[in-house]
PDB file of C-alpha atoms in Angstrom:
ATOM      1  CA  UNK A   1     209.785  48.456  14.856  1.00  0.00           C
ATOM      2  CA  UNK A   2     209.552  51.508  17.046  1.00  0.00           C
ATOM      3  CA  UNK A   3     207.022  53.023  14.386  1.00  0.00           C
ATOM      4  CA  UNK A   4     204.985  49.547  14.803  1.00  0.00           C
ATOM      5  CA  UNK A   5     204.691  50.127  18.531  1.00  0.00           C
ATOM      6  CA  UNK A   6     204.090  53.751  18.688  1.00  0.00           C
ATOM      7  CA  UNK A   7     201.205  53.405  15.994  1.00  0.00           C
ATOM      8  CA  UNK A   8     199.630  50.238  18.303  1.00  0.00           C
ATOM      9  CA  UNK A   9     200.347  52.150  21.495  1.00  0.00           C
ATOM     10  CA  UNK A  10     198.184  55.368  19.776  1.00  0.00           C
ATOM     11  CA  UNK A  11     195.792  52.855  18.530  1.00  0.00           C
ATOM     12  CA  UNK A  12     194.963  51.411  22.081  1.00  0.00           C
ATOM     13  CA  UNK A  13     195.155  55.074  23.310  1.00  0.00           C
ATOM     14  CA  UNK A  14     192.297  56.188  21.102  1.00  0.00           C
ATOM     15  CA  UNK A  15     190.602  53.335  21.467  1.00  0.00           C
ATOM     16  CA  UNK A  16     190.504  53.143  25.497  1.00  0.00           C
ATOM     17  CA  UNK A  17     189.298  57.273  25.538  1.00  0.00           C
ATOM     18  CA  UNK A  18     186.307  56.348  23.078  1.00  0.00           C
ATOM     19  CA  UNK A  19     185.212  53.675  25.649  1.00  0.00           C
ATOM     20  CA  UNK A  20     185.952  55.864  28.260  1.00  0.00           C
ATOM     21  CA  UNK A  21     183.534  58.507  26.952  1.00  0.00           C
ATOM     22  CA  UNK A  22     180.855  56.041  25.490  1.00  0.00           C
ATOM     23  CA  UNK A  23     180.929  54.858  29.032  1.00  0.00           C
ATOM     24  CA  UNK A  24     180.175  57.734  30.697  1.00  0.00           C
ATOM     25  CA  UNK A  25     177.396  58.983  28.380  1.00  0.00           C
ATOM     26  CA  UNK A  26     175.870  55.720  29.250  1.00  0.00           C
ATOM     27  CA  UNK A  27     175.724  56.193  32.639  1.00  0.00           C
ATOM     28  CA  UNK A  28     174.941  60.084  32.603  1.00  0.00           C
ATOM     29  CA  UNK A  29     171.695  59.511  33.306  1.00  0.00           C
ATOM     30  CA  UNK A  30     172.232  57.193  36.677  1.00  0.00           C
ATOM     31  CA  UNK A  31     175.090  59.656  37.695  1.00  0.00           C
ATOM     32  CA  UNK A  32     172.850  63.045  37.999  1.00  0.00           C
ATOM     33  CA  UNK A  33     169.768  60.655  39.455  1.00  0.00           C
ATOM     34  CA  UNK A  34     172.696  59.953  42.354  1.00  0.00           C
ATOM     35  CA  UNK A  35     173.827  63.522  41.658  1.00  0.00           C
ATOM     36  CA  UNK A  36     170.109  65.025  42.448  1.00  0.00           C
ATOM     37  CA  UNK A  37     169.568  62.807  45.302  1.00  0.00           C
ATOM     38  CA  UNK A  38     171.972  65.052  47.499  1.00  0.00           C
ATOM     39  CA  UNK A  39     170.275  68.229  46.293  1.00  0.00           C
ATOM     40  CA  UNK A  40     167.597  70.858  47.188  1.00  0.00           C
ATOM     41  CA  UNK A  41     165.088  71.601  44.625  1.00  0.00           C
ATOM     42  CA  UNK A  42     166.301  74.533  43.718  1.00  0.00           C
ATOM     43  CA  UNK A  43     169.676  73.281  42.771  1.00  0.00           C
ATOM     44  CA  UNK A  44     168.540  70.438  40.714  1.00  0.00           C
ATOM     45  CA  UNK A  45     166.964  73.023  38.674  1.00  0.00           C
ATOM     46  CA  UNK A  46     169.827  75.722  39.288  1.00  0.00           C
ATOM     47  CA  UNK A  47     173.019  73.836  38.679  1.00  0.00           C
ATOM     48  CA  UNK A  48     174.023  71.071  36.042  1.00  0.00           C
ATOM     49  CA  UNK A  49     176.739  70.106  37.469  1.00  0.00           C
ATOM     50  CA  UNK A  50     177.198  66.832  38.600  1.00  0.00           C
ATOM     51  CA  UNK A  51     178.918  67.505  42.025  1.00  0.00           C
ATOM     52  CA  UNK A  52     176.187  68.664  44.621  1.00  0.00           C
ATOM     53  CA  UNK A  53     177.276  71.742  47.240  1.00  0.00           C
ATOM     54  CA  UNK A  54     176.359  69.590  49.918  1.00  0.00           C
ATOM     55  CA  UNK A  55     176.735  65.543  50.900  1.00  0.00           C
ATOM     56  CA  UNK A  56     173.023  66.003  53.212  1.00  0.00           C
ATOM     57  CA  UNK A  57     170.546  62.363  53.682  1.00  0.00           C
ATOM     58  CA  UNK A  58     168.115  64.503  54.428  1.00  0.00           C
ATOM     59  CA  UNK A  59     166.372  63.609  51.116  1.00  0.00           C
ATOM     60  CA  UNK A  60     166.786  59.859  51.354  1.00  0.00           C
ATOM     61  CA  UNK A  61     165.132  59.785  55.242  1.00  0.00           C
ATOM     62  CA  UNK A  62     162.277  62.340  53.867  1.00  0.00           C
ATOM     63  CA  UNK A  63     161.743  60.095  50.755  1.00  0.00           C
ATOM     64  CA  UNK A  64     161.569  56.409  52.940  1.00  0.00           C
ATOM     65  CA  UNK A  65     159.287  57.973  55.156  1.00  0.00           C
ATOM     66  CA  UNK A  66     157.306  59.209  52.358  1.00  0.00           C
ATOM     67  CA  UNK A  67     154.099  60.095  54.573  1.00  0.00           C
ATOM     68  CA  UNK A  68     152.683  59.154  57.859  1.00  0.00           C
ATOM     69  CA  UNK A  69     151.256  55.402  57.122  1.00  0.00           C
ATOM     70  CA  UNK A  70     153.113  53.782  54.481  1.00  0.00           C
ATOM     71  CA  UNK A  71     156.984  54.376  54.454  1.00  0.00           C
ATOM     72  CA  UNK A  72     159.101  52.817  51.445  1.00  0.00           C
ATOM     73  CA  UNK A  73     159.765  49.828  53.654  1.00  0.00           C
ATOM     74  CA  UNK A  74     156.387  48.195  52.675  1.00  0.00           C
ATOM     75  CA  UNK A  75     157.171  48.720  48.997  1.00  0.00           C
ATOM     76  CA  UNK A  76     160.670  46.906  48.874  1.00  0.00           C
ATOM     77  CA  UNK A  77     158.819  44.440  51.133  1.00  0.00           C
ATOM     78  CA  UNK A  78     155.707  43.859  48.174  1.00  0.00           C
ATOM     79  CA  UNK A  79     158.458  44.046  45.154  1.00  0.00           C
ATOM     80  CA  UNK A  80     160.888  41.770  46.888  1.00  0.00           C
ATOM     81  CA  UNK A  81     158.122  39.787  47.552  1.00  0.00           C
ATOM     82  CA  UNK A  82     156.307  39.956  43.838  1.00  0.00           C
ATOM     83  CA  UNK A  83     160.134  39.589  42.057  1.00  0.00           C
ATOM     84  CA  UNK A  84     161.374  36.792  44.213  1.00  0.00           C
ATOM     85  CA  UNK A  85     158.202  34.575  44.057  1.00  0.00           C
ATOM     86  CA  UNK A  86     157.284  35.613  39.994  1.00  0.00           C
ATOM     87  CA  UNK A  87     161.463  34.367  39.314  1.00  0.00           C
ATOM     88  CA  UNK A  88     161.361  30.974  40.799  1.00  0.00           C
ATOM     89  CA  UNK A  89     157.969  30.338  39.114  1.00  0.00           C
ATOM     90  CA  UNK A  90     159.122  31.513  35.598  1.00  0.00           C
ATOM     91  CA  UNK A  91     162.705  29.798  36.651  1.00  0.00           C
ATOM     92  CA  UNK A  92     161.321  26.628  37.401  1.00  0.00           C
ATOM     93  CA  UNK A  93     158.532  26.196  35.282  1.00  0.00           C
ATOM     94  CA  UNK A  94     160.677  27.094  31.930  1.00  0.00           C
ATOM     95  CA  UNK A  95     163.176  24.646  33.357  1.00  0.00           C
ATOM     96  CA  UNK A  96     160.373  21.914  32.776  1.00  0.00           C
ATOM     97  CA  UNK A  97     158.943  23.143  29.548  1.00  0.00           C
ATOM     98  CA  UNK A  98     162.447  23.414  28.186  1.00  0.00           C
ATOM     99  CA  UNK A  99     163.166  19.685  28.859  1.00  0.00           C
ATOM    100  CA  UNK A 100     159.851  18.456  27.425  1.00  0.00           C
ATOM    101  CA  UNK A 101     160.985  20.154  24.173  1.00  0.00           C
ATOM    102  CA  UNK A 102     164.394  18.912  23.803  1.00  0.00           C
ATOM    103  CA  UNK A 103     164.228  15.289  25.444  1.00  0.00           C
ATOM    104  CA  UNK A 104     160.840  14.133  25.557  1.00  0.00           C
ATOM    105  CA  UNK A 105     159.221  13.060  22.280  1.00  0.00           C
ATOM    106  CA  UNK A 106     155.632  14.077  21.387  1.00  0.00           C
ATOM    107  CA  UNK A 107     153.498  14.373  18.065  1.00  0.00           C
ATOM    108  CA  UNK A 108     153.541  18.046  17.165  1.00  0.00           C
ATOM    109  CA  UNK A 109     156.593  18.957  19.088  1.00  0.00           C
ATOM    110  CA  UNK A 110     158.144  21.000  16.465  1.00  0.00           C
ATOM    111  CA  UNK A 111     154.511  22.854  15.629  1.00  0.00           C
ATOM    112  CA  UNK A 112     154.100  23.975  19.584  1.00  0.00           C
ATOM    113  CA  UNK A 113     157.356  25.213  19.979  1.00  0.00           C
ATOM    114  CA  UNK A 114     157.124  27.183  17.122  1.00  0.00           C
ATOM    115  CA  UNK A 115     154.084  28.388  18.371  1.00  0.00           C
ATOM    116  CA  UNK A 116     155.718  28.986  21.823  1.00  0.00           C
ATOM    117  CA  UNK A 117     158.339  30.826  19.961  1.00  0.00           C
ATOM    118  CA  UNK A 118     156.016  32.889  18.246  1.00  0.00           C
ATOM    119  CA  UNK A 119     154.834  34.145  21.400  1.00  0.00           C
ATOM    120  CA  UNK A 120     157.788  36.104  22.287  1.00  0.00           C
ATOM    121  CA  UNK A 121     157.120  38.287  19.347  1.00  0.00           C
ATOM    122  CA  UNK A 122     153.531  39.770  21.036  1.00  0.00           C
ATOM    123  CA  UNK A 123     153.590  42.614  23.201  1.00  0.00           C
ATOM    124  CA  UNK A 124     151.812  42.545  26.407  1.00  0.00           C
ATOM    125  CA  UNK A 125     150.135  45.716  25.312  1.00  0.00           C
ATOM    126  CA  UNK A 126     147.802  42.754  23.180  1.00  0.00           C
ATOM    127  CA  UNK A 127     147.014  40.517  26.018  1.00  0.00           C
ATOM    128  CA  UNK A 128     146.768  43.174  28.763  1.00  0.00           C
ATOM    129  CA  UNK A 129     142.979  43.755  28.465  1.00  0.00           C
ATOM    130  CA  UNK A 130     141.563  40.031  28.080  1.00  0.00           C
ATOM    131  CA  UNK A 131     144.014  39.293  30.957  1.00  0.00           C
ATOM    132  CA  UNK A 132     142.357  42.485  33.165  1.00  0.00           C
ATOM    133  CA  UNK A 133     139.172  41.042  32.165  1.00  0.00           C
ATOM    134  CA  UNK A 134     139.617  37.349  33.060  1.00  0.00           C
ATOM    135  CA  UNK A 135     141.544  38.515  36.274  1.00  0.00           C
ATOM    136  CA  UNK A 136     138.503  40.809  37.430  1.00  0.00           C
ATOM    137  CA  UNK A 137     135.682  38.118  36.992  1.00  0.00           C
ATOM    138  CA  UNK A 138     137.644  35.528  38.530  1.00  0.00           C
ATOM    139  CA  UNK A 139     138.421  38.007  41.858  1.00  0.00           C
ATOM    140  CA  UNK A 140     142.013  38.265  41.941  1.00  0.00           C
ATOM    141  CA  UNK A 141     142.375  42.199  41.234  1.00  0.00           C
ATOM    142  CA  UNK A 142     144.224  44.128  44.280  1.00  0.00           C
ATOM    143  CA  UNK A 143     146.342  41.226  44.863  1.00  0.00           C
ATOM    144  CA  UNK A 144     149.319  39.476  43.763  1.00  0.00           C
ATOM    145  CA  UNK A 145     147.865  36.433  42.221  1.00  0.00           C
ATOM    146  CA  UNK A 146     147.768  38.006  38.641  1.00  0.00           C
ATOM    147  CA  UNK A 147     151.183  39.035  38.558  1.00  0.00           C
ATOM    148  CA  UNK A 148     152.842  36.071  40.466  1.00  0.00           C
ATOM    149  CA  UNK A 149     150.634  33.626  39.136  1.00  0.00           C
ATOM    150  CA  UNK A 150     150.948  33.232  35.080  1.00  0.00           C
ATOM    151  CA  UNK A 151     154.756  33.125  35.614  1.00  0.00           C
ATOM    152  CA  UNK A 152     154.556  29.773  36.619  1.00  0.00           C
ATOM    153  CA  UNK A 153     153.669  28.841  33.301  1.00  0.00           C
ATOM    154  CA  UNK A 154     156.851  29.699  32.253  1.00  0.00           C
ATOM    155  CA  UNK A 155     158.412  32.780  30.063  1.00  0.00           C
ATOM    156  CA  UNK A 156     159.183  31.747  25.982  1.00  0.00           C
ATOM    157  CA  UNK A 157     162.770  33.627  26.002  1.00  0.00           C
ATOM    158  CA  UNK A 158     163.765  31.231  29.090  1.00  0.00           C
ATOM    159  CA  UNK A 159     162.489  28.307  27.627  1.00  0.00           C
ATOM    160  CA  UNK A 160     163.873  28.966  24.041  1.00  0.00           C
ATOM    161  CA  UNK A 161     167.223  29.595  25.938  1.00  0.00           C
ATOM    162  CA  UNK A 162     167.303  26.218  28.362  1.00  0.00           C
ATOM    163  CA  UNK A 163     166.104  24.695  25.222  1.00  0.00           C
ATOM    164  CA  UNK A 164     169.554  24.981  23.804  1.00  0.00           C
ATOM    165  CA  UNK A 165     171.351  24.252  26.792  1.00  0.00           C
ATOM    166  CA  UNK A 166     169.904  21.330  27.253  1.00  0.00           C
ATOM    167  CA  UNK A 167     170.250  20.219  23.014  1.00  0.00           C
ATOM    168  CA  UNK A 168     173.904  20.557  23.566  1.00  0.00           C
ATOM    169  CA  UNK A 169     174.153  18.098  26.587  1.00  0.00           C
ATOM    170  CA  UNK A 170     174.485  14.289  25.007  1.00  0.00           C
ATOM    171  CA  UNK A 171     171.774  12.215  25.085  1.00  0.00           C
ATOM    172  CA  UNK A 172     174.002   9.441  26.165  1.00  0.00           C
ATOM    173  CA  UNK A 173     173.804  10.994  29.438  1.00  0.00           C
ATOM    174  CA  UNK A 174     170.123  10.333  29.151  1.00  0.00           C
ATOM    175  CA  UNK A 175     170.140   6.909  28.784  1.00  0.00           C
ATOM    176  CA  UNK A 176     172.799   5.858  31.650  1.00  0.00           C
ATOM    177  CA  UNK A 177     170.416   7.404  33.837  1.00  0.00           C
ATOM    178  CA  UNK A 178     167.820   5.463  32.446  1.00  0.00           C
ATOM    179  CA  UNK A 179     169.911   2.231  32.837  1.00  0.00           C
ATOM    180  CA  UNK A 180     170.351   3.238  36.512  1.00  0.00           C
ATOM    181  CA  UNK A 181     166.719   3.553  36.855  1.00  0.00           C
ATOM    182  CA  UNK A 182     165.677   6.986  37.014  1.00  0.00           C
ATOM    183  CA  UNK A 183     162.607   8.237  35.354  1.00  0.00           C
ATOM    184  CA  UNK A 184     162.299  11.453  33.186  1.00  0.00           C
ATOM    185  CA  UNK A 185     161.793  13.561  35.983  1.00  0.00           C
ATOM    186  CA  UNK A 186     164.871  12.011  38.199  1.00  0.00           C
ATOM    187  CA  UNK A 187     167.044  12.795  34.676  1.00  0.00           C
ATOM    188  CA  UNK A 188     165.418  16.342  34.894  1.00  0.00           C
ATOM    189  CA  UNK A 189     166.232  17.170  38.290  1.00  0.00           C
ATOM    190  CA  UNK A 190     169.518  15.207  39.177  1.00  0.00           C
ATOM    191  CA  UNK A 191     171.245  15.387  35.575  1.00  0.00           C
ATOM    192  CA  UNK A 192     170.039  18.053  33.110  1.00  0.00           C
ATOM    193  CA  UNK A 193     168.813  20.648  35.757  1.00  0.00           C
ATOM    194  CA  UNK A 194     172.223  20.885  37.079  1.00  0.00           C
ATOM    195  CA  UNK A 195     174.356  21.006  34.074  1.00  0.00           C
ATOM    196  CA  UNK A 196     171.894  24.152  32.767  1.00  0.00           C
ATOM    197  CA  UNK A 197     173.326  26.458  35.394  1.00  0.00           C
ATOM    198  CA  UNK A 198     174.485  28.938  33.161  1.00  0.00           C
ATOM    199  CA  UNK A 199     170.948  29.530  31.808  1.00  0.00           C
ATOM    200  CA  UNK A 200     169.214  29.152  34.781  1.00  0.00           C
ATOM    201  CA  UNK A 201     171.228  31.936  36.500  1.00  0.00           C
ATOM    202  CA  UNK A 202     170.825  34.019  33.353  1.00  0.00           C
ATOM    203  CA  UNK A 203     167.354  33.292  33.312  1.00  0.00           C
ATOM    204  CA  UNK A 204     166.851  34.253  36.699  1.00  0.00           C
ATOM    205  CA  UNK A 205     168.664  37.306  36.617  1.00  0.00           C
ATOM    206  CA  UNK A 206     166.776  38.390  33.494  1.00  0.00           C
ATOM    207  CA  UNK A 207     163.456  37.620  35.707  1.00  0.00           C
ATOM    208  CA  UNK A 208     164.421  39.457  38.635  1.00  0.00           C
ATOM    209  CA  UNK A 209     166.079  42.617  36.538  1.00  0.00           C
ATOM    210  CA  UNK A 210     161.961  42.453  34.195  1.00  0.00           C
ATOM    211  CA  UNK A 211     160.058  41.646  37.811  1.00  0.00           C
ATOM    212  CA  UNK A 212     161.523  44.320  39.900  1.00  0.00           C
ATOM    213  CA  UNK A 213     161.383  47.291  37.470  1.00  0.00           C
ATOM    214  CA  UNK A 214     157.708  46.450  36.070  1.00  0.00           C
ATOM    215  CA  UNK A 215     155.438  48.837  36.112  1.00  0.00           C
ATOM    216  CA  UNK A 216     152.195  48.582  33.855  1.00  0.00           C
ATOM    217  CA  UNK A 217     151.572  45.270  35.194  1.00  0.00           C
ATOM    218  CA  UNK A 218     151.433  46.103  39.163  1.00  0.00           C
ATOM    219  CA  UNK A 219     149.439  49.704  37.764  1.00  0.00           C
ATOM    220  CA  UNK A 220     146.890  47.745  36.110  1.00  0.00           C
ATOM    221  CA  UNK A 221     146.047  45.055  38.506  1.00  0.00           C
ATOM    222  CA  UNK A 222     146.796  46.872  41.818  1.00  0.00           C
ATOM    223  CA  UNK A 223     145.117  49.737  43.139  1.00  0.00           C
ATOM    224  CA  UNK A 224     145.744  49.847  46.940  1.00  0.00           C
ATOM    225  CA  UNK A 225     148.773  51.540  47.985  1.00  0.00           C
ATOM    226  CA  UNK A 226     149.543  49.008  50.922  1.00  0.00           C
ATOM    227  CA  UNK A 227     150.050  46.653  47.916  1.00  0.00           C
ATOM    228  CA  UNK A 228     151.950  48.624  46.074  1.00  0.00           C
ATOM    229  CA  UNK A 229     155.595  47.913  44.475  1.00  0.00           C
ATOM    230  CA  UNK A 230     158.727  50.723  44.070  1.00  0.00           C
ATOM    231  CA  UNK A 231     158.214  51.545  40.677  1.00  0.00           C
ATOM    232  CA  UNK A 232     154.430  52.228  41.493  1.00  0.00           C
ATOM    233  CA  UNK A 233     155.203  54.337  44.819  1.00  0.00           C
ATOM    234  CA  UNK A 234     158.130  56.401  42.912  1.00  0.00           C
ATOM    235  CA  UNK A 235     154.771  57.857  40.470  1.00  0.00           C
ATOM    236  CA  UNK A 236     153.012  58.646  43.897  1.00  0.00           C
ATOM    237  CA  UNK A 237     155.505  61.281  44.663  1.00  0.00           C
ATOM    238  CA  UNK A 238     154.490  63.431  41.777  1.00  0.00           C
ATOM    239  CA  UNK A 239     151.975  65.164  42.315  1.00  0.00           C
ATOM    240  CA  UNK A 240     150.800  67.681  39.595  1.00  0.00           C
ATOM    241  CA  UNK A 241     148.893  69.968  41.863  1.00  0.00           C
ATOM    242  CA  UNK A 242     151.016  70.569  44.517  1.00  0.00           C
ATOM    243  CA  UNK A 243     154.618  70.568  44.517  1.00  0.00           C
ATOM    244  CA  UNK A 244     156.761  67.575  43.832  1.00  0.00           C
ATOM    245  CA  UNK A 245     159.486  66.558  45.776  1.00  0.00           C
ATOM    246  CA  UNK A 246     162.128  65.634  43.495  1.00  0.00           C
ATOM    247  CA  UNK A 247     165.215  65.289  45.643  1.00  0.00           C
ATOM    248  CA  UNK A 248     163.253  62.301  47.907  1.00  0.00           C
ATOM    249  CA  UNK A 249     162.157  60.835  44.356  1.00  0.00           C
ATOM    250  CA  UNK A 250     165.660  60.770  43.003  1.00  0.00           C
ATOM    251  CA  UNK A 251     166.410  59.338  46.728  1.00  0.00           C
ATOM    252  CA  UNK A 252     163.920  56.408  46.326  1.00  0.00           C
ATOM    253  CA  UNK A 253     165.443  55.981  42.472  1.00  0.00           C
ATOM    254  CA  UNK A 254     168.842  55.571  43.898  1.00  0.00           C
ATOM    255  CA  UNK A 255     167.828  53.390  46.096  1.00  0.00           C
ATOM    256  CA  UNK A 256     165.513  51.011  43.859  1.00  0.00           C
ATOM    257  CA  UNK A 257     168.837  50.783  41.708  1.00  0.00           C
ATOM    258  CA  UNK A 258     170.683  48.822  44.522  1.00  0.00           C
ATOM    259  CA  UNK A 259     169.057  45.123  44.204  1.00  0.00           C
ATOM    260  CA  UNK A 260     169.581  44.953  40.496  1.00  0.00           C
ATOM    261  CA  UNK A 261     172.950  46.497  40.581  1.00  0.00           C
ATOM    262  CA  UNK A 262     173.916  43.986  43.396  1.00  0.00           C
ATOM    263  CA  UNK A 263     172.607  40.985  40.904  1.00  0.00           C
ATOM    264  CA  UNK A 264     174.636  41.911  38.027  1.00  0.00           C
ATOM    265  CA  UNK A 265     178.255  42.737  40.094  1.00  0.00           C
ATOM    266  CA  UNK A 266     177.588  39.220  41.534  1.00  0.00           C
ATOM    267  CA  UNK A 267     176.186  37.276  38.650  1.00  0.00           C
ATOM    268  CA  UNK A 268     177.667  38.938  35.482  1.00  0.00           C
ATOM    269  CA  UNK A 269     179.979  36.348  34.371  1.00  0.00           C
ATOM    270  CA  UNK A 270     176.673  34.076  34.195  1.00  0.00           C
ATOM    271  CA  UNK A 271     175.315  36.809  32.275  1.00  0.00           C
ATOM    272  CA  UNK A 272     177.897  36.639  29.912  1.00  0.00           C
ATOM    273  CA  UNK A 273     178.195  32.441  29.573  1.00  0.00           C
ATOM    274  CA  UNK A 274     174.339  32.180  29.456  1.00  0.00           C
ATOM    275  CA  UNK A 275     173.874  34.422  26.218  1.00  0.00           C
ATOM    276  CA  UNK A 276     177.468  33.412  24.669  1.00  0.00           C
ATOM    277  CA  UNK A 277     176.255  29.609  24.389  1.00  0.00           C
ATOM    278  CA  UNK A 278     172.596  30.345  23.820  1.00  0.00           C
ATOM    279  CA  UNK A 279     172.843  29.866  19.898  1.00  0.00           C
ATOM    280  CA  UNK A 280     175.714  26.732  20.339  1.00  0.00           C
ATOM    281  CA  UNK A 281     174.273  23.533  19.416  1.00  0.00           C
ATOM    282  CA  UNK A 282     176.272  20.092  20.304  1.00  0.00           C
TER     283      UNK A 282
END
């Protein structure tokens, strides 16, 4: 018995110090960002380790001032604005798309979402340029319409996900409602839409997590720096013929990290239950 429990206890030992240091490789890289943030130039060059000589927000209040018209506060301002807006569209409108698929019959259902599900498997890399080109004749370049816009079409990972939420609820449900007299989109929005929680929170922290830390998109269609988002003002800060200020850009980094790290602490369980059930079917 006692050679049971020491092997388990040496077991759960080992066990808890790989975790430990898989762990902490994985966040290596966010530790000496937050690391560098507190230190001088020379030092982030000069020292490796992780503790900096000096606890100084000199760097953070040099980096949100960033120069003598635009401070950082107008870029949380335009990526709050682009993520928040760009979420409830892709939210909402993959919400509807899903329900059409799973409850409402149509001829071809099975061929479009196929089709839909197909779509998940092309980069944006293909569609960038006839979407540049479409955006540029139709005058929505330097503004947010072409990034806030098409998500209101809905994404194919959200709707493939609701899509299986809502296959699992019973379709008895359905037809009470109907008894009752509510129409498909009363069943929508007063039955189904609440009793998808799970993937709508997932969805939407998914959206917010892809909207906030996009870059190529806001690079290609925006080209004023009043309009521009974090990710786009952290590149402004290097600058290859002067010197580059890395202690205010690992500053700004920090501080970009705090939204999405705020999500997940809040919303991780929903994380967890939305992908969990995604492949369940009832």
């Amino acid at each position: 018995m006692l050679n049971r429990k020491t092997k388990y206890l040496l077991g759960q030992t080992i066990f808890h110090i790989v975790v430990i240091l898989l762990g902490f490789l994985m966040l290596y890289p966010i530790l000496w960002m937050i690391s560098n943030s507190f230190k001088t130039n020379a030092e982030i060059f000069g020292s490796s380790s992780l503790i900096p000589e000096s606890l100084s927000l000199e760097h953070y209040i040099r980096g949100w001032r960033f120069n003598n018209t635009i401070t950082f506060t107008t870029f949380f301002k335009n990526s709050f604005y682009y993520t928040i807006l760009s979420t409830f569209g892709a939210v909402i409108a993959s919400s509807l798309v899903a329900y059409g698929f799973a409850r409402v019959p149509f001829r071809g259902r099975s061929f479009w979402y196929a089709c839909m599900f197909l779509t998940m498997m092309i980069p944006y890399q293909v569609v960038m340029v006839p979407q540049f080109i479409i955006f540029h004749k139709i005058g929505w370049i330097n503004s947010f319409k072409p990034l806030i816009i098409p998500q209101f079409a809905g994404l194919p990972f959200f709707i493939f996900l609701m899509v299986q939420f809502i296959r699992q609820i019973p379709y008895e449900l359905d037809d009470s409602a109907k008894i009752d007299g509510c129409n498909r989109f009363m069943i929508y929005s007063r039955i189904l839409f609440p009793l998808i929680k799970p993937a709508v929170i997932t969805s939407t922290i998914f959206s917010f997590y892809w909207r906030w830390d996009d870059f190529l998109g806001p690079l290609l269609f925006l080209n004023k720096p009043r309009l521009f988002t974090v990710s786009l003002a952290l590149r402004m800060f290097s600058d290859p013929q002067t010197s580059t200020d890395w202690s205010a850009i690992f500053a700004m980094g920090t501080l970009s990290l705090l939204p999405v790290l705020i999500i997940f602490l809040v919303f991780q369980k929903y994380i967890v239950q939305g992908l969990a059930t995604t492949g369940l079917k009832g």
